Amino acid sequence: MKQIPLALVPPPSGGFESLLQGPNAAAVQHLRSLVMPAAPIYLWGDSGTGKTRLLRALAAERQREGERIGWFDAQDPLPWTLDEGWSLVVVDGCEALDAERQQAAFALFVEAGSHGVQWAAAGRLPPIDLPLRDDLRTRLGWGHVFALQALAEGETRAALRREADRRGILLSDDVMDYLLTRFQRDLKHLMQLLDRLDEFALAEHRAITVPLLKKMLAEQA
Protein backbone atom coordinates (compact mmCIF):
# COMPACT_ATOMS: atom_id res chain seq x y z
CA MET A 1 0.00 0.00 0.00
CA LYS A 2 1.27 3.44 -0.92
CA GLN A 3 0.18 6.70 0.63
CA ILE A 4 1.06 9.45 -1.82
CA PRO A 5 2.03 12.02 0.85
CA LEU A 6 4.89 9.70 1.88
CA ALA A 7 6.35 9.99 -1.65
CA LEU A 8 6.20 6.25 -2.27
CA VAL A 9 4.90 6.60 -5.80
CA PRO A 10 7.91 6.83 -8.13
CA PRO A 11 8.53 9.77 -10.48
CA PRO A 12 7.39 11.28 -12.76
CA SER A 13 4.82 12.76 -10.44
CA GLY A 14 3.98 16.05 -12.13
CA GLY A 15 0.41 17.19 -12.51
CA PHE A 16 -1.64 17.45 -15.66
CA GLU A 17 0.41 20.36 -16.99
CA SER A 18 3.27 17.90 -17.64
CA LEU A 19 1.11 15.64 -19.83
CA LEU A 20 0.68 15.61 -23.58
CA GLN A 21 -2.96 14.69 -24.16
CA GLY A 22 -2.80 13.33 -27.70
CA PRO A 23 -5.59 10.82 -28.38
CA ASN A 24 -6.41 10.66 -24.65
CA ALA A 25 -7.75 14.19 -24.32
CA ALA A 26 -11.19 13.06 -23.12
CA ALA A 27 -9.71 11.11 -20.19
CA VAL A 28 -7.33 13.93 -19.28
CA GLN A 29 -10.06 16.55 -19.33
CA HIS A 30 -12.37 14.38 -17.26
CA LEU A 31 -9.74 13.90 -14.57
CA ARG A 32 -8.72 17.56 -14.60
CA SER A 33 -12.29 18.75 -14.09
CA LEU A 34 -13.24 16.04 -11.60
CA VAL A 35 -15.27 17.22 -8.63
CA MET A 36 -14.88 14.55 -5.98
CA PRO A 37 -16.50 12.37 -4.93
CA ALA A 38 -17.84 11.37 -8.32
CA ALA A 39 -18.57 8.11 -10.15
CA PRO A 40 -15.64 5.64 -10.13
CA ILE A 41 -13.04 5.91 -12.89
CA TYR A 42 -11.34 3.09 -14.76
CA LEU A 43 -8.58 3.58 -17.34
CA TRP A 44 -7.47 0.78 -19.64
CA GLY A 45 -5.01 0.26 -22.45
CA ASP A 46 -1.79 -1.47 -23.43
CA SER A 47 1.45 -0.90 -21.58
CA GLY A 48 2.81 2.55 -22.34
CA THR A 49 -0.52 4.25 -23.04
CA GLY A 50 -0.19 6.41 -19.91
CA LYS A 51 -2.60 4.81 -17.43
CA THR A 52 -0.36 5.07 -14.38
CA ARG A 53 0.94 8.48 -15.44
CA LEU A 54 -2.60 9.84 -15.60
CA LEU A 55 -3.42 8.42 -12.17
CA ARG A 56 -0.24 9.99 -10.77
CA ALA A 57 -1.25 13.33 -12.26
CA LEU A 58 -4.65 13.06 -10.58
CA ALA A 59 -2.99 12.18 -7.27
CA ALA A 60 -0.53 15.08 -7.62
CA GLU A 61 -3.36 17.55 -8.23
CA ARG A 62 -5.21 16.38 -5.13
CA GLN A 63 -2.00 16.59 -3.07
CA ARG A 64 -1.64 20.21 -4.07
CA GLU A 65 -5.00 20.79 -2.42
CA GLY A 66 -3.65 19.26 0.79
CA GLU A 67 -5.53 15.99 0.37
CA ARG A 68 -4.29 12.49 1.23
CA ILE A 69 -4.28 9.59 -1.21
CA GLY A 70 -4.21 5.81 -0.87
CA TRP A 71 -2.39 3.98 -3.70
CA PHE A 72 -2.38 0.21 -4.25
CA ASP A 73 -1.16 -2.06 -7.04
CA ALA A 74 -1.12 -5.78 -7.68
CA GLN A 75 2.29 -6.26 -6.04
CA ASP A 76 1.52 -4.50 -2.77
CA PRO A 77 1.38 -6.69 0.35
CA LEU A 78 -1.84 -7.22 2.26
CA PRO A 79 -3.76 -6.08 4.22
CA TRP A 80 -5.24 -3.19 2.25
CA THR A 81 -7.02 -0.88 4.63
CA LEU A 82 -8.97 2.29 3.92
CA ASP A 83 -7.95 5.42 5.80
CA GLU A 84 -11.02 7.62 6.29
CA GLY A 85 -8.78 10.67 5.87
CA TRP A 86 -8.13 9.84 2.22
CA SER A 87 -9.99 11.70 -0.51
CA LEU A 88 -8.95 9.26 -3.25
CA VAL A 89 -8.13 5.55 -3.51
CA VAL A 90 -6.20 4.30 -6.55
CA VAL A 91 -5.80 0.65 -7.56
CA ASP A 92 -3.36 0.08 -10.44
CA GLY A 93 -2.63 -3.09 -12.43
CA CYS A 94 -6.11 -4.56 -11.95
CA GLU A 95 -5.54 -7.32 -14.50
CA ALA A 96 -2.85 -8.82 -12.23
CA LEU A 97 -4.82 -8.94 -8.97
CA ASP A 98 -4.75 -12.40 -7.40
CA ALA A 99 -7.70 -13.85 -5.48
CA GLU A 100 -6.72 -12.30 -2.14
CA ARG A 101 -6.12 -8.87 -3.64
CA GLN A 102 -9.37 -9.07 -5.56
CA GLN A 103 -11.12 -9.55 -2.24
CA ALA A 104 -9.16 -6.64 -0.77
CA ALA A 105 -9.93 -4.39 -3.76
CA PHE A 106 -13.63 -5.23 -3.60
CA ALA A 107 -13.73 -4.40 0.13
CA LEU A 108 -11.90 -1.13 -0.55
CA PHE A 109 -14.37 -0.24 -3.30
CA VAL A 110 -17.37 -0.81 -1.04
CA GLU A 111 -15.84 0.99 1.93
CA ALA A 112 -14.66 3.93 -0.18
CA GLY A 113 -18.17 4.37 -1.54
CA SER A 114 -19.70 4.33 1.93
CA HIS A 115 -17.27 7.03 3.14
CA GLY A 116 -17.47 9.31 0.08
CA VAL A 117 -13.91 8.53 -1.04
CA GLN A 118 -13.21 8.79 -4.76
CA TRP A 119 -12.21 5.56 -6.55
CA ALA A 120 -9.89 5.36 -9.58
CA ALA A 121 -8.33 2.27 -11.10
CA ALA A 122 -6.46 1.09 -14.17
CA GLY A 123 -5.62 -2.10 -16.03
CA ARG A 124 -4.53 -3.38 -19.41
CA LEU A 125 -7.95 -4.80 -20.29
CA PRO A 126 -11.48 -3.36 -20.45
CA PRO A 127 -13.57 -4.27 -17.40
CA ILE A 128 -15.57 -6.97 -19.18
CA ASP A 129 -12.37 -8.85 -20.09
CA LEU A 130 -10.59 -8.62 -16.74
CA PRO A 131 -9.83 -12.06 -15.19
CA LEU A 132 -11.50 -11.03 -11.94
CA ARG A 133 -14.44 -12.08 -9.79
CA ASP A 134 -17.74 -10.92 -11.20
CA ASP A 135 -18.66 -8.46 -8.45
CA LEU A 136 -15.34 -6.59 -8.71
CA ARG A 137 -15.34 -6.60 -12.53
CA THR A 138 -18.88 -5.21 -12.55
CA ARG A 139 -17.98 -2.39 -10.17
CA LEU A 140 -14.89 -1.43 -12.17
CA GLY A 141 -17.08 -1.05 -15.23
CA TRP A 142 -20.08 0.87 -13.94
CA GLY A 143 -18.49 4.31 -13.67
CA HIS A 144 -16.51 6.34 -16.21
CA VAL A 145 -14.38 4.02 -18.37
CA PHE A 146 -11.74 5.40 -20.73
CA ALA A 147 -9.77 3.41 -23.33
CA LEU A 148 -6.31 4.96 -23.68
CA GLN A 149 -4.20 4.90 -26.83
CA ALA A 150 -0.47 5.22 -27.39
CA LEU A 151 0.86 8.54 -28.67
CA ALA A 152 1.91 8.89 -32.28
CA GLU A 153 5.64 9.34 -32.94
CA GLY A 154 5.41 13.11 -33.14
CA GLU A 155 3.45 13.22 -29.91
CA THR A 156 5.95 10.87 -28.24
CA ARG A 157 8.77 13.20 -29.24
CA ALA A 158 6.88 16.15 -27.80
CA ALA A 159 6.19 14.28 -24.54
CA LEU A 160 9.85 13.33 -24.14
CA ARG A 161 10.91 16.89 -24.91
CA ARG A 162 8.45 18.28 -22.38
CA GLU A 163 9.63 15.90 -19.66
CA ALA A 164 13.27 16.68 -20.43
CA ASP A 165 12.55 20.41 -20.22
CA ARG A 166 10.78 19.89 -16.91
CA ARG A 167 13.92 18.22 -15.56
CA GLY A 168 16.23 20.86 -17.02
CA ILE A 169 17.75 18.34 -19.48
CA LEU A 170 18.95 19.28 -22.96
CA LEU A 171 17.76 16.41 -25.15
CA SER A 172 19.30 16.87 -28.60
CA ASP A 173 17.71 15.65 -31.82
CA ASP A 174 20.33 12.93 -32.28
CA VAL A 175 19.67 11.55 -28.80
CA MET A 176 15.94 11.67 -29.48
CA ASP A 177 16.40 9.86 -32.79
CA TYR A 178 18.51 7.19 -31.10
CA LEU A 179 15.89 6.60 -28.44
CA LEU A 180 13.02 6.34 -30.90
CA THR A 181 14.75 4.11 -33.45
CA ARG A 182 16.37 1.60 -31.09
CA PHE A 183 13.94 1.15 -28.25
CA GLN A 184 10.27 0.41 -27.66
CA ARG A 185 8.31 3.52 -28.56
CA ASP A 186 5.77 3.27 -25.79
CA LEU A 187 6.03 6.20 -23.43
CA LYS A 188 6.34 4.11 -20.28
CA HIS A 189 9.61 2.49 -21.32
CA LEU A 190 10.99 5.70 -22.84
CA MET A 191 10.31 7.64 -19.64
CA GLN A 192 12.01 4.91 -17.59
CA LEU A 193 15.00 5.13 -19.93
CA LEU A 194 15.05 8.91 -19.53
CA ASP A 195 15.08 8.45 -15.73
CA ARG A 196 18.13 6.19 -15.98
CA LEU A 197 19.86 8.48 -18.44
CA ASP A 198 19.29 11.54 -16.26
CA GLU A 199 20.77 9.78 -13.22
CA PHE A 200 23.72 8.43 -15.22
CA ALA A 201 24.54 11.86 -16.69
CA LEU A 202 24.49 13.41 -13.22
CA ALA A 203 26.79 10.71 -11.87
CA GLU A 204 29.16 11.15 -14.82
CA HIS A 205 28.99 14.98 -14.68
CA ARG A 206 28.41 15.00 -18.43
CA ALA A 207 25.80 16.30 -20.81
CA ILE A 208 23.43 13.77 -22.37
CA THR A 209 24.80 12.64 -25.73
CA VAL A 210 24.55 9.50 -27.85
CA PRO A 211 28.02 8.30 -26.70
CA LEU A 212 26.95 8.77 -23.07
CA LEU A 213 23.74 6.84 -23.73
CA LYS A 214 25.72 4.00 -25.34
CA LYS A 215 28.10 3.94 -22.37
CA MET A 216 25.19 3.72 -19.93
CA LEU A 217 23.61 0.86 -21.85
CA ALA A 218 26.92 -1.03 -22.00
CA GLU A 219 27.58 -0.62 -18.27
CA GLN A 220 24.02 -1.47 -17.23
CA ALA A 221 23.58 -4.42 -19.59
XYZ file of N, CA and C in Angstrom:
663
model
N 0.849 -1.192 0.000
C 0.000 0.000 0.000
C 0.879 1.233 0.000
N 0.486 2.226 -0.788
C 1.269 3.438 -0.915
C 0.411 4.647 -0.593
N 0.851 5.439 0.358
C 0.177 6.703 0.634
C 0.975 7.797 -0.054
N 0.354 8.480 -0.991
C 1.057 9.448 -1.822
C 1.843 10.482 -1.009
N 1.285 11.012 0.125
C 2.034 12.021 0.854
C 3.390 11.541 1.349
N 3.616 10.231 1.428
C 4.892 9.702 1.877
C 5.868 9.528 0.720
N 5.491 9.987 -0.464
C 6.349 9.989 -1.652
C 6.777 8.587 -2.050
N 5.876 7.625 -1.913
C 6.197 6.250 -2.270
C 5.827 5.914 -3.698
N 5.171 6.816 -4.378
C 4.899 6.604 -5.803
C 6.073 7.181 -6.589
N 6.694 6.379 -7.461
C 7.912 6.827 -8.132
C 7.656 7.939 -9.129
N 8.678 8.724 -9.484
C 8.530 9.769 -10.483
C 8.285 9.159 -11.849
N 7.761 9.879 -12.860
C 7.391 11.283 -12.760
C 6.077 11.493 -12.043
N 6.008 12.535 -11.233
C 4.818 12.763 -10.436
C 4.233 14.154 -10.667
N 4.533 14.752 -11.836
C 3.977 16.050 -12.135
C 2.479 15.984 -12.346
N 1.845 17.137 -12.299
C 0.407 17.193 -12.507
C 0.057 17.147 -13.980
N -1.156 17.559 -14.289
C -1.641 17.455 -15.663
C -0.897 18.378 -16.622
N -0.298 19.439 -16.106
C 0.409 20.357 -16.993
C 1.620 19.693 -17.646
N 2.107 18.584 -17.078
C 3.265 17.900 -17.642
C 2.876 16.844 -18.675
N 1.588 16.682 -18.926
C 1.112 15.642 -19.833
C 0.846 16.172 -21.228
N 1.115 15.331 -22.221
C 0.677 15.610 -23.581
C -0.561 14.767 -23.819
N -1.690 15.397 -24.128
C -2.963 14.687 -24.161
C -3.088 13.741 -25.347
N -2.706 14.182 -26.527
C -2.795 13.332 -27.704
C -4.190 12.757 -27.867
N -4.282 11.447 -28.152
C -5.591 10.821 -28.379
C -6.371 10.582 -27.082
N -5.775 10.922 -25.942
C -6.411 10.661 -24.652
C -6.966 11.927 -24.005
N -7.288 12.900 -24.833
C -7.749 14.192 -24.320
C -9.014 14.062 -23.475
N -9.934 13.180 -23.869
C -11.189 13.058 -23.120
C -10.927 12.590 -21.696
N -10.040 11.610 -21.530
C -9.714 11.115 -20.195
C -9.006 12.182 -19.372
N -8.063 12.885 -19.994
C -7.327 13.930 -19.277
C -8.279 15.026 -18.811
N -9.143 15.473 -19.688
C -10.063 16.553 -19.332
C -11.042 16.119 -18.247
N -11.468 14.867 -18.303
C -12.371 14.380 -17.262
C -11.687 14.401 -15.898
N -10.463 13.931 -15.835
C -9.742 13.898 -14.569
C -9.409 15.309 -14.080
N -9.067 16.194 -14.993
C -8.723 17.565 -14.600
C -9.917 18.302 -14.006
N -11.102 18.014 -14.532
C -12.294 18.746 -14.091
C -13.083 17.987 -13.031
N -12.518 16.905 -12.523
C -13.240 16.041 -11.600
C -13.572 16.766 -10.299
N -14.826 16.710 -9.931
C -15.272 17.218 -8.630
C -15.575 15.992 -7.778
N -14.748 15.764 -6.781
C -14.877 14.548 -5.978
C -15.782 14.776 -4.761
N -16.472 13.707 -4.322
C -16.504 12.373 -4.931
C -17.459 12.323 -6.122
N -17.044 11.553 -7.117
C -17.844 11.372 -8.324
C -17.910 9.880 -8.627
N -18.496 9.520 -9.758
C -18.566 8.111 -10.151
C -17.156 7.551 -10.282
N -16.968 6.261 -10.012
C -15.645 5.641 -10.134
C -15.069 5.815 -11.541
N -13.746 5.736 -11.628
C -13.036 5.915 -12.893
C -12.184 4.685 -13.141
N -12.212 4.212 -14.380
C -11.344 3.095 -14.761
C -10.688 3.424 -16.092
N -9.354 3.335 -16.132
C -8.578 3.580 -17.338
C -8.000 2.258 -17.825
N -8.070 2.013 -19.137
C -7.469 0.777 -19.638
C -6.769 1.014 -20.964
N -5.774 0.178 -21.221
C -5.010 0.262 -22.452
C -3.734 -0.541 -22.320
N -3.045 -0.722 -23.426
C -1.791 -1.470 -23.429
C -0.742 -0.769 -22.579
N 0.324 -1.500 -22.280
C 1.453 -0.905 -21.578
C 1.985 0.283 -22.373
N 2.260 1.382 -21.672
C 2.807 2.555 -22.339
C 1.787 3.549 -22.826
N 0.508 3.296 -22.593
C -0.515 4.246 -23.037
C -0.754 5.366 -22.022
N -0.129 5.291 -20.856
C -0.194 6.408 -19.909
C -1.168 6.237 -18.768
N -1.608 5.021 -18.494
C -2.601 4.807 -17.427
C -2.070 5.267 -16.073
N -0.920 4.735 -15.688
C -0.355 5.074 -14.378
C 0.021 6.545 -14.321
N 0.542 7.061 -15.399
C 0.942 8.478 -15.436
C -0.267 9.391 -15.218
N -1.392 9.041 -15.810
C -2.597 9.835 -15.598
C -3.071 9.755 -14.148
N -3.016 8.563 -13.577
C -3.420 8.416 -12.175
C -2.487 9.197 -11.263
N -1.194 9.199 -11.569
C -0.242 9.986 -10.768
C -0.542 11.478 -10.871
N -0.910 11.919 -12.080
C -1.248 13.331 -12.259
C -2.465 13.699 -11.416
N -3.467 12.819 -11.403
C -4.646 13.062 -10.576
C -4.256 13.135 -9.107
N -3.425 12.190 -8.658
C -2.986 12.183 -7.267
C -2.202 13.449 -6.933
N -1.334 13.879 -7.859
C -0.534 15.077 -7.619
C -1.410 16.319 -7.486
N -2.448 16.402 -8.320
C -3.357 17.547 -8.233
C -4.084 17.580 -6.896
N -4.503 16.417 -6.416
C -5.205 16.377 -5.126
C -4.246 16.697 -3.986
N -2.994 16.257 -4.091
C -2.005 16.595 -3.070
C -1.809 18.102 -2.952
N -1.831 18.755 -4.090
C -1.640 20.207 -4.073
C -2.744 20.907 -3.290
N -3.887 20.241 -3.191
C -4.995 20.792 -2.415
C -4.931 20.354 -0.954
N -3.832 19.689 -0.582
C -3.645 19.255 0.793
C -4.359 17.957 1.135
N -4.804 17.229 0.124
C -5.530 15.986 0.374
C -4.576 14.804 0.487
N -5.064 13.704 1.052
C -4.287 12.493 1.232
C -4.847 11.386 0.352
N -3.923 10.583 -0.195
C -4.280 9.594 -1.210
C -3.815 8.213 -0.759
N -4.631 7.189 -1.045
C -4.206 5.807 -0.870
C -3.945 5.186 -2.230
N -2.777 4.535 -2.396
C -2.389 3.984 -3.695
C -2.017 2.511 -3.522
N -2.634 1.649 -4.315
C -2.377 0.213 -4.254
C -2.129 -0.323 -5.656
N -1.265 -1.337 -5.775
C -1.161 -2.058 -7.039
C -1.043 -3.546 -6.751
N -1.000 -4.332 -7.817
C -1.118 -5.780 -7.677
C 0.035 -6.416 -6.913
N 1.143 -5.709 -6.748
C 2.287 -6.265 -6.041
C 2.333 -5.867 -4.566
N 1.462 -4.986 -4.147
C 1.515 -4.503 -2.771
C 1.069 -5.578 -1.786
N 1.751 -5.682 -0.646
C 1.376 -6.692 0.352
C 0.051 -6.350 1.028
N -0.614 -7.373 1.486
C -1.838 -7.217 2.260
C -1.476 -7.003 3.729
N -2.380 -6.464 4.553
C -3.758 -6.078 4.216
C -3.836 -4.708 3.553
N -4.928 -4.495 2.811
C -5.237 -3.195 2.245
C -6.356 -2.589 3.082
N -6.066 -1.469 3.708
C -7.021 -0.879 4.633
C -7.319 0.564 4.237
N -8.573 0.919 4.243
C -8.972 2.292 3.918
C -8.723 3.217 5.094
N -8.101 4.352 4.820
C -7.948 5.422 5.801
C -9.054 6.436 5.523
N -9.885 6.714 6.504
C -11.017 7.616 6.286
C -10.579 9.041 5.973
N -9.291 9.336 6.185
C -8.778 10.666 5.870
C -8.406 10.836 4.409
N -8.449 9.743 3.643
C -8.135 9.843 2.224
C -9.291 10.467 1.458
N -8.958 11.201 0.399
C -9.990 11.701 -0.511
C -10.075 10.851 -1.771
N -9.039 10.033 -2.016
C -8.951 9.256 -3.246
C -8.247 7.935 -2.969
N -8.784 6.863 -3.535
C -8.133 5.553 -3.508
C -7.855 5.135 -4.949
N -6.619 4.732 -5.221
C -6.202 4.297 -6.551
C -5.777 2.833 -6.476
N -6.253 2.031 -7.417
C -5.797 0.648 -7.564
C -5.285 0.484 -8.987
N -3.995 0.189 -9.125
C -3.360 0.082 -10.442
C -3.038 -1.383 -10.736
N -2.960 -1.727 -12.024
C -2.631 -3.086 -12.425
C -3.723 -4.086 -12.120
N -4.969 -3.707 -12.348
C -6.106 -4.556 -11.953
C -6.085 -5.936 -12.609
N -5.531 -6.033 -13.815
C -5.538 -7.325 -14.505
C -4.663 -8.362 -13.796
N -3.778 -7.906 -12.905
C -2.848 -8.816 -12.230
C -3.241 -9.114 -10.787
N -4.409 -8.688 -10.343
C -4.823 -8.941 -8.967
C -5.079 -10.438 -8.760
N -4.457 -11.006 -7.726
C -4.752 -12.398 -7.401
C -6.029 -12.463 -6.563
N -6.414 -13.669 -6.172
C -7.699 -13.854 -5.484
C -7.778 -13.039 -4.192
N -6.699 -13.033 -3.410
C -6.718 -12.304 -2.140
C -6.806 -10.802 -2.371
N -6.097 -10.308 -3.371
C -6.118 -8.869 -3.642
C -7.408 -8.448 -4.337
N -8.039 -9.362 -5.044
C -9.372 -9.071 -5.559
C -10.355 -8.862 -4.409
N -10.262 -9.702 -3.412
C -11.116 -9.549 -2.241
C -10.835 -8.222 -1.548
N -9.537 -7.889 -1.425
C -9.158 -6.635 -0.775
C -9.637 -5.427 -1.576
N -9.496 -5.501 -2.912
C -9.927 -4.388 -3.760
C -11.434 -4.215 -3.695
N -12.181 -5.320 -3.692
C -13.632 -5.232 -3.599
C -14.051 -4.583 -2.274
N -13.413 -4.994 -1.172
C -13.727 -4.405 0.127
C -13.397 -2.919 0.145
N -12.270 -2.545 -0.466
C -11.902 -1.130 -0.548
C -12.935 -0.342 -1.330
N -13.394 -0.914 -2.455
C -14.373 -0.239 -3.298
C -15.651 0.043 -2.509
N -16.132 -0.970 -1.808
C -17.367 -0.814 -1.042
C -17.178 0.203 0.078
N -16.061 0.091 0.797
C -15.838 0.992 1.929
C -15.606 2.425 1.461
N -14.883 2.588 0.349
C -14.656 3.933 -0.184
C -15.984 4.587 -0.542
N -16.875 3.819 -1.172
C -18.170 4.367 -1.537
C -18.981 4.793 -0.334
N -18.917 4.010 0.736
C -19.701 4.328 1.929
C -19.159 5.530 2.687
N -17.881 5.884 2.448
C -17.267 7.027 3.137
C -17.071 8.226 2.212
N -17.595 8.181 1.000
C -17.467 9.311 0.083
C -16.061 9.525 -0.422
N -15.284 8.444 -0.542
C -13.906 8.528 -1.038
C -13.892 8.178 -2.526
N -13.263 9.011 -3.324
C -13.207 8.788 -4.765
C -12.417 7.528 -5.085
N -12.869 6.788 -6.115
C -12.212 5.560 -6.549
C -11.723 5.741 -7.976
N -10.446 5.364 -8.220
C -9.893 5.363 -9.577
C -9.020 4.132 -9.729
N -9.081 3.502 -10.886
C -8.328 2.269 -11.105
C -7.882 2.189 -12.551
N -6.957 1.255 -12.812
C -6.458 1.085 -14.170
C -6.026 -0.353 -14.392
N -6.064 -0.765 -15.656
C -5.621 -2.098 -16.035
C -5.388 -2.153 -17.530
N -4.830 -3.243 -17.991
C -4.531 -3.377 -19.414
C -5.731 -3.807 -20.239
N -6.778 -4.280 -19.584
C -7.948 -4.799 -20.290
C -9.195 -4.006 -19.933
N -10.198 -3.976 -20.822
C -11.478 -3.362 -20.454
C -12.112 -4.180 -19.332
N -12.993 -3.560 -18.547
C -13.567 -4.271 -17.396
C -14.167 -5.623 -17.732
N -14.882 -5.722 -18.847
C -15.568 -6.967 -19.177
C -14.596 -8.120 -19.409
N -13.353 -7.811 -19.782
C -12.368 -8.849 -20.092
C -11.390 -9.127 -18.956
N -11.510 -8.415 -17.861
C -10.588 -8.619 -16.740
C -10.794 -10.009 -16.127
N -9.720 -10.731 -15.811
C -9.834 -12.055 -15.190
C -10.073 -11.939 -13.686
N -11.197 -11.332 -13.326
C -11.504 -11.033 -11.938
C -12.855 -11.621 -11.550
N -13.134 -11.655 -10.272
C -14.437 -12.084 -9.786
C -15.511 -11.140 -10.318
N -16.692 -11.670 -10.528
C -17.744 -10.919 -11.203
C -18.117 -9.626 -10.493
N -18.215 -9.665 -9.159
C -18.664 -8.463 -8.453
C -17.659 -7.323 -8.575
N -16.359 -7.630 -8.556
C -15.341 -6.589 -8.712
C -15.302 -6.083 -10.149
N -15.358 -6.998 -11.103
C -15.342 -6.603 -12.527
C -16.529 -5.701 -12.849
N -17.683 -6.022 -12.305
C -18.875 -5.208 -12.551
C -18.710 -3.805 -11.990
N -18.155 -3.705 -10.793
C -17.981 -2.388 -10.175
C -16.938 -1.547 -10.902
N -15.893 -2.185 -11.413
C -14.894 -1.435 -12.173
C -15.477 -0.856 -13.463
N -16.531 -1.482 -13.957
C -17.084 -1.046 -15.228
C -18.290 -0.140 -15.155
N -18.824 0.127 -13.960
C -20.081 0.872 -13.943
C -19.914 2.388 -13.911
N -18.713 2.870 -13.689
C -18.494 4.310 -13.671
C -18.022 4.833 -15.021
N -17.076 5.766 -14.981
C -16.506 6.336 -16.206
C -15.322 5.476 -16.645
N -15.415 4.893 -17.830
C -14.378 4.016 -18.368
C -13.766 4.678 -19.604
N -12.433 4.763 -19.614
C -11.741 5.398 -20.734
C -10.709 4.424 -21.312
N -10.772 4.206 -22.623
C -9.772 3.411 -23.327
C -8.657 4.347 -23.794
N -7.444 4.103 -23.344
C -6.310 4.962 -23.680
C -5.551 4.394 -24.876
N -4.963 5.292 -25.651
C -4.199 4.903 -26.831
C -2.784 5.462 -26.740
N -1.854 4.757 -27.366
C -0.469 5.222 -27.391
C -0.360 6.485 -28.242
N 0.602 7.325 -27.903
C 0.855 8.536 -28.671
C 1.498 8.199 -30.012
N 1.217 9.006 -31.006
C 1.909 8.888 -32.280
C 3.360 9.323 -32.101
N 4.208 9.045 -33.105
C 5.636 9.338 -32.940
C 5.888 10.815 -32.652
N 5.208 11.690 -33.375
C 5.411 13.113 -33.139
C 4.997 13.525 -31.733
N 3.913 12.933 -31.260
C 3.446 13.224 -29.906
C 4.392 12.638 -28.858
N 4.968 11.462 -29.154
C 5.945 10.866 -28.245
C 7.178 11.749 -28.130
N 7.634 12.267 -29.260
C 8.767 13.199 -29.236
C 8.454 14.419 -28.373
N 7.257 14.952 -28.555
C 6.883 16.150 -27.796
C 6.804 15.841 -26.301
N 6.281 14.648 -25.949
C 6.185 14.276 -24.541
C 7.567 14.117 -23.920
N 8.487 13.468 -24.639
C 9.854 13.330 -24.138
C 10.520 14.692 -23.985
N 10.314 15.551 -24.970
C 10.906 16.885 -24.907
C 10.359 17.673 -23.719
N 9.063 17.560 -23.493
C 8.450 18.280 -22.384
C 8.984 17.778 -21.047
N 9.107 16.458 -20.910
C 9.626 15.904 -19.661
C 11.092 16.281 -19.456
N 11.874 16.268 -20.535
C 13.272 16.681 -20.433
C 13.377 18.143 -20.015
N 12.543 18.997 -20.595
C 12.550 20.411 -20.225
C 12.168 20.591 -18.758
N 11.203 19.795 -18.305
C 10.778 19.890 -16.908
C 11.924 19.554 -15.945
N 12.791 18.633 -16.379
C 13.922 18.221 -15.561
C 15.147 19.110 -15.760
N 15.075 20.031 -16.717
C 16.231 20.858 -17.023
C 17.277 20.135 -17.838
N 16.848 19.141 -18.656
C 17.754 18.343 -19.478
C 17.712 18.843 -20.917
N 18.887 18.973 -21.530
C 18.953 19.277 -22.957
C 18.975 17.954 -23.709
N 17.883 17.654 -24.412
C 17.760 16.407 -25.155
C 17.865 16.739 -26.640
N 19.047 16.495 -27.210
C 19.299 16.873 -28.601
C 18.524 15.986 -29.560
N 18.435 16.423 -30.817
C 17.705 15.650 -31.819
C 18.353 14.291 -32.066
N 19.698 14.217 -32.024
C 20.334 12.935 -32.278
C 20.083 11.938 -31.151
N 20.021 12.433 -29.914
C 19.672 11.555 -28.796
C 18.218 11.099 -28.937
N 17.348 12.007 -29.288
C 15.943 11.669 -29.476
C 15.781 10.626 -30.583
N 16.477 10.815 -31.698
C 16.401 9.859 -32.789
C 16.896 8.488 -32.355
N 17.964 8.459 -31.578
C 18.514 7.189 -31.103
C 17.502 6.469 -30.217
N 16.871 7.201 -29.336
C 15.886 6.599 -28.436
C 14.713 6.007 -29.214
N 14.232 6.745 -30.209
C 13.017 6.341 -30.904
C 13.240 5.277 -31.970
N 14.484 5.102 -32.410
C 14.751 4.112 -33.448
C 15.310 2.802 -32.902
N 15.736 2.801 -31.633
C 16.375 1.600 -31.094
C 15.686 1.005 -29.874
N 14.623 1.635 -29.435
C 13.935 1.151 -28.247
C 12.431 1.125 -28.489
N 11.725 0.406 -27.596
C 10.267 0.409 -27.664
C 9.764 1.843 -27.628
N 8.775 2.132 -28.456
C 8.315 3.515 -28.556
C 7.202 3.858 -27.575
N 6.805 2.901 -26.737
C 5.768 3.271 -25.788
C 6.363 4.180 -24.724
N 5.551 5.127 -24.286
C 6.032 6.202 -23.430
C 6.524 5.700 -22.084
N 5.921 4.637 -21.571
C 6.340 4.108 -20.277
C 7.820 3.728 -20.297
N 8.225 2.943 -21.270
C 9.610 2.494 -21.325
C 10.565 3.641 -21.654
N 10.133 4.565 -22.511
C 10.987 5.697 -22.839
C 11.204 6.612 -21.638
N 10.165 6.818 -20.829
C 10.314 7.643 -19.635
C 11.221 6.959 -18.611
N 11.110 5.642 -18.488
C 12.006 4.912 -17.590
C 13.452 5.037 -18.064
N 13.658 4.978 -19.376
C 14.996 5.133 -19.926
C 15.520 6.542 -19.682
N 14.648 7.528 -19.801
C 15.047 8.907 -19.526
C 15.432 9.079 -18.060
N 14.714 8.420 -17.150
C 15.082 8.452 -15.729
C 16.512 7.949 -15.537
N 16.800 6.794 -16.122
C 18.131 6.191 -15.985
C 19.203 7.087 -16.594
N 18.890 7.641 -17.750
C 19.862 8.483 -18.444
C 20.139 9.759 -17.661
N 19.125 10.340 -17.077
C 19.287 11.539 -16.263
C 20.205 11.249 -15.069
N 19.946 10.150 -14.371
C 20.766 9.783 -13.215
C 22.206 9.488 -13.633
N 22.374 8.788 -14.758
C 23.720 8.435 -15.223
C 24.504 9.685 -15.606
N 23.865 10.626 -16.289
C 24.543 11.862 -16.689
C 24.973 12.668 -15.470
N 24.122 12.697 -14.450
C 24.485 13.412 -13.221
C 25.688 12.755 -12.548
N 25.680 11.426 -12.501
C 26.791 10.706 -11.869
C 28.091 10.893 -12.645
N 27.986 10.991 -13.969
C 29.164 11.148 -14.819
C 29.587 12.612 -14.978
N 28.728 13.536 -14.529
C 28.987 14.978 -14.683
C 29.191 15.337 -16.154
N 28.314 14.767 -16.990
C 28.409 15.003 -18.426
C 27.034 15.329 -18.985
N 27.040 16.030 -20.112
C 25.795 16.297 -20.812
C 25.307 15.010 -21.457
N 24.010 14.958 -21.741
C 23.431 13.768 -22.372
C 23.721 13.793 -23.871
N 24.444 12.790 -24.316
C 24.796 12.635 -25.729
C 24.591 11.172 -26.107
N 24.658 10.886 -27.407
C 24.546 9.497 -27.846
C 25.691 8.640 -27.297
N 26.951 9.110 -27.314
C 28.016 8.303 -26.704
C 27.776 8.019 -25.220
N 27.245 9.004 -24.486
C 26.954 8.767 -23.073
C 25.844 7.735 -22.930
N 24.827 7.814 -23.775
C 23.743 6.836 -23.734
C 24.274 5.439 -24.027
N 25.140 5.300 -25.007
C 25.722 4.002 -25.337
C 26.555 3.477 -24.167
N 27.300 4.351 -23.516
C 28.104 3.942 -22.367
C 27.219 3.439 -21.240
N 26.112 4.151 -20.972
C 25.186 3.722 -19.926
C 24.620 2.347 -20.240
N 24.209 2.136 -21.478
C 23.608 0.865 -21.855
C 24.614 -0.266 -21.737
N 25.883 0.003 -22.094
C 26.919 -1.031 -21.998
C 27.206 -1.381 -20.542
N 27.257 -0.379 -19.672
C 27.582 -0.619 -18.273
C 26.411 -1.240 -17.509
N 25.196 -0.963 -17.936
C 24.020 -1.466 -17.231
C 23.433 -2.729 -17.858
N 24.084 -3.208 -18.911
C 23.583 -4.416 -19.594
C 23.610 -5.614 -18.654
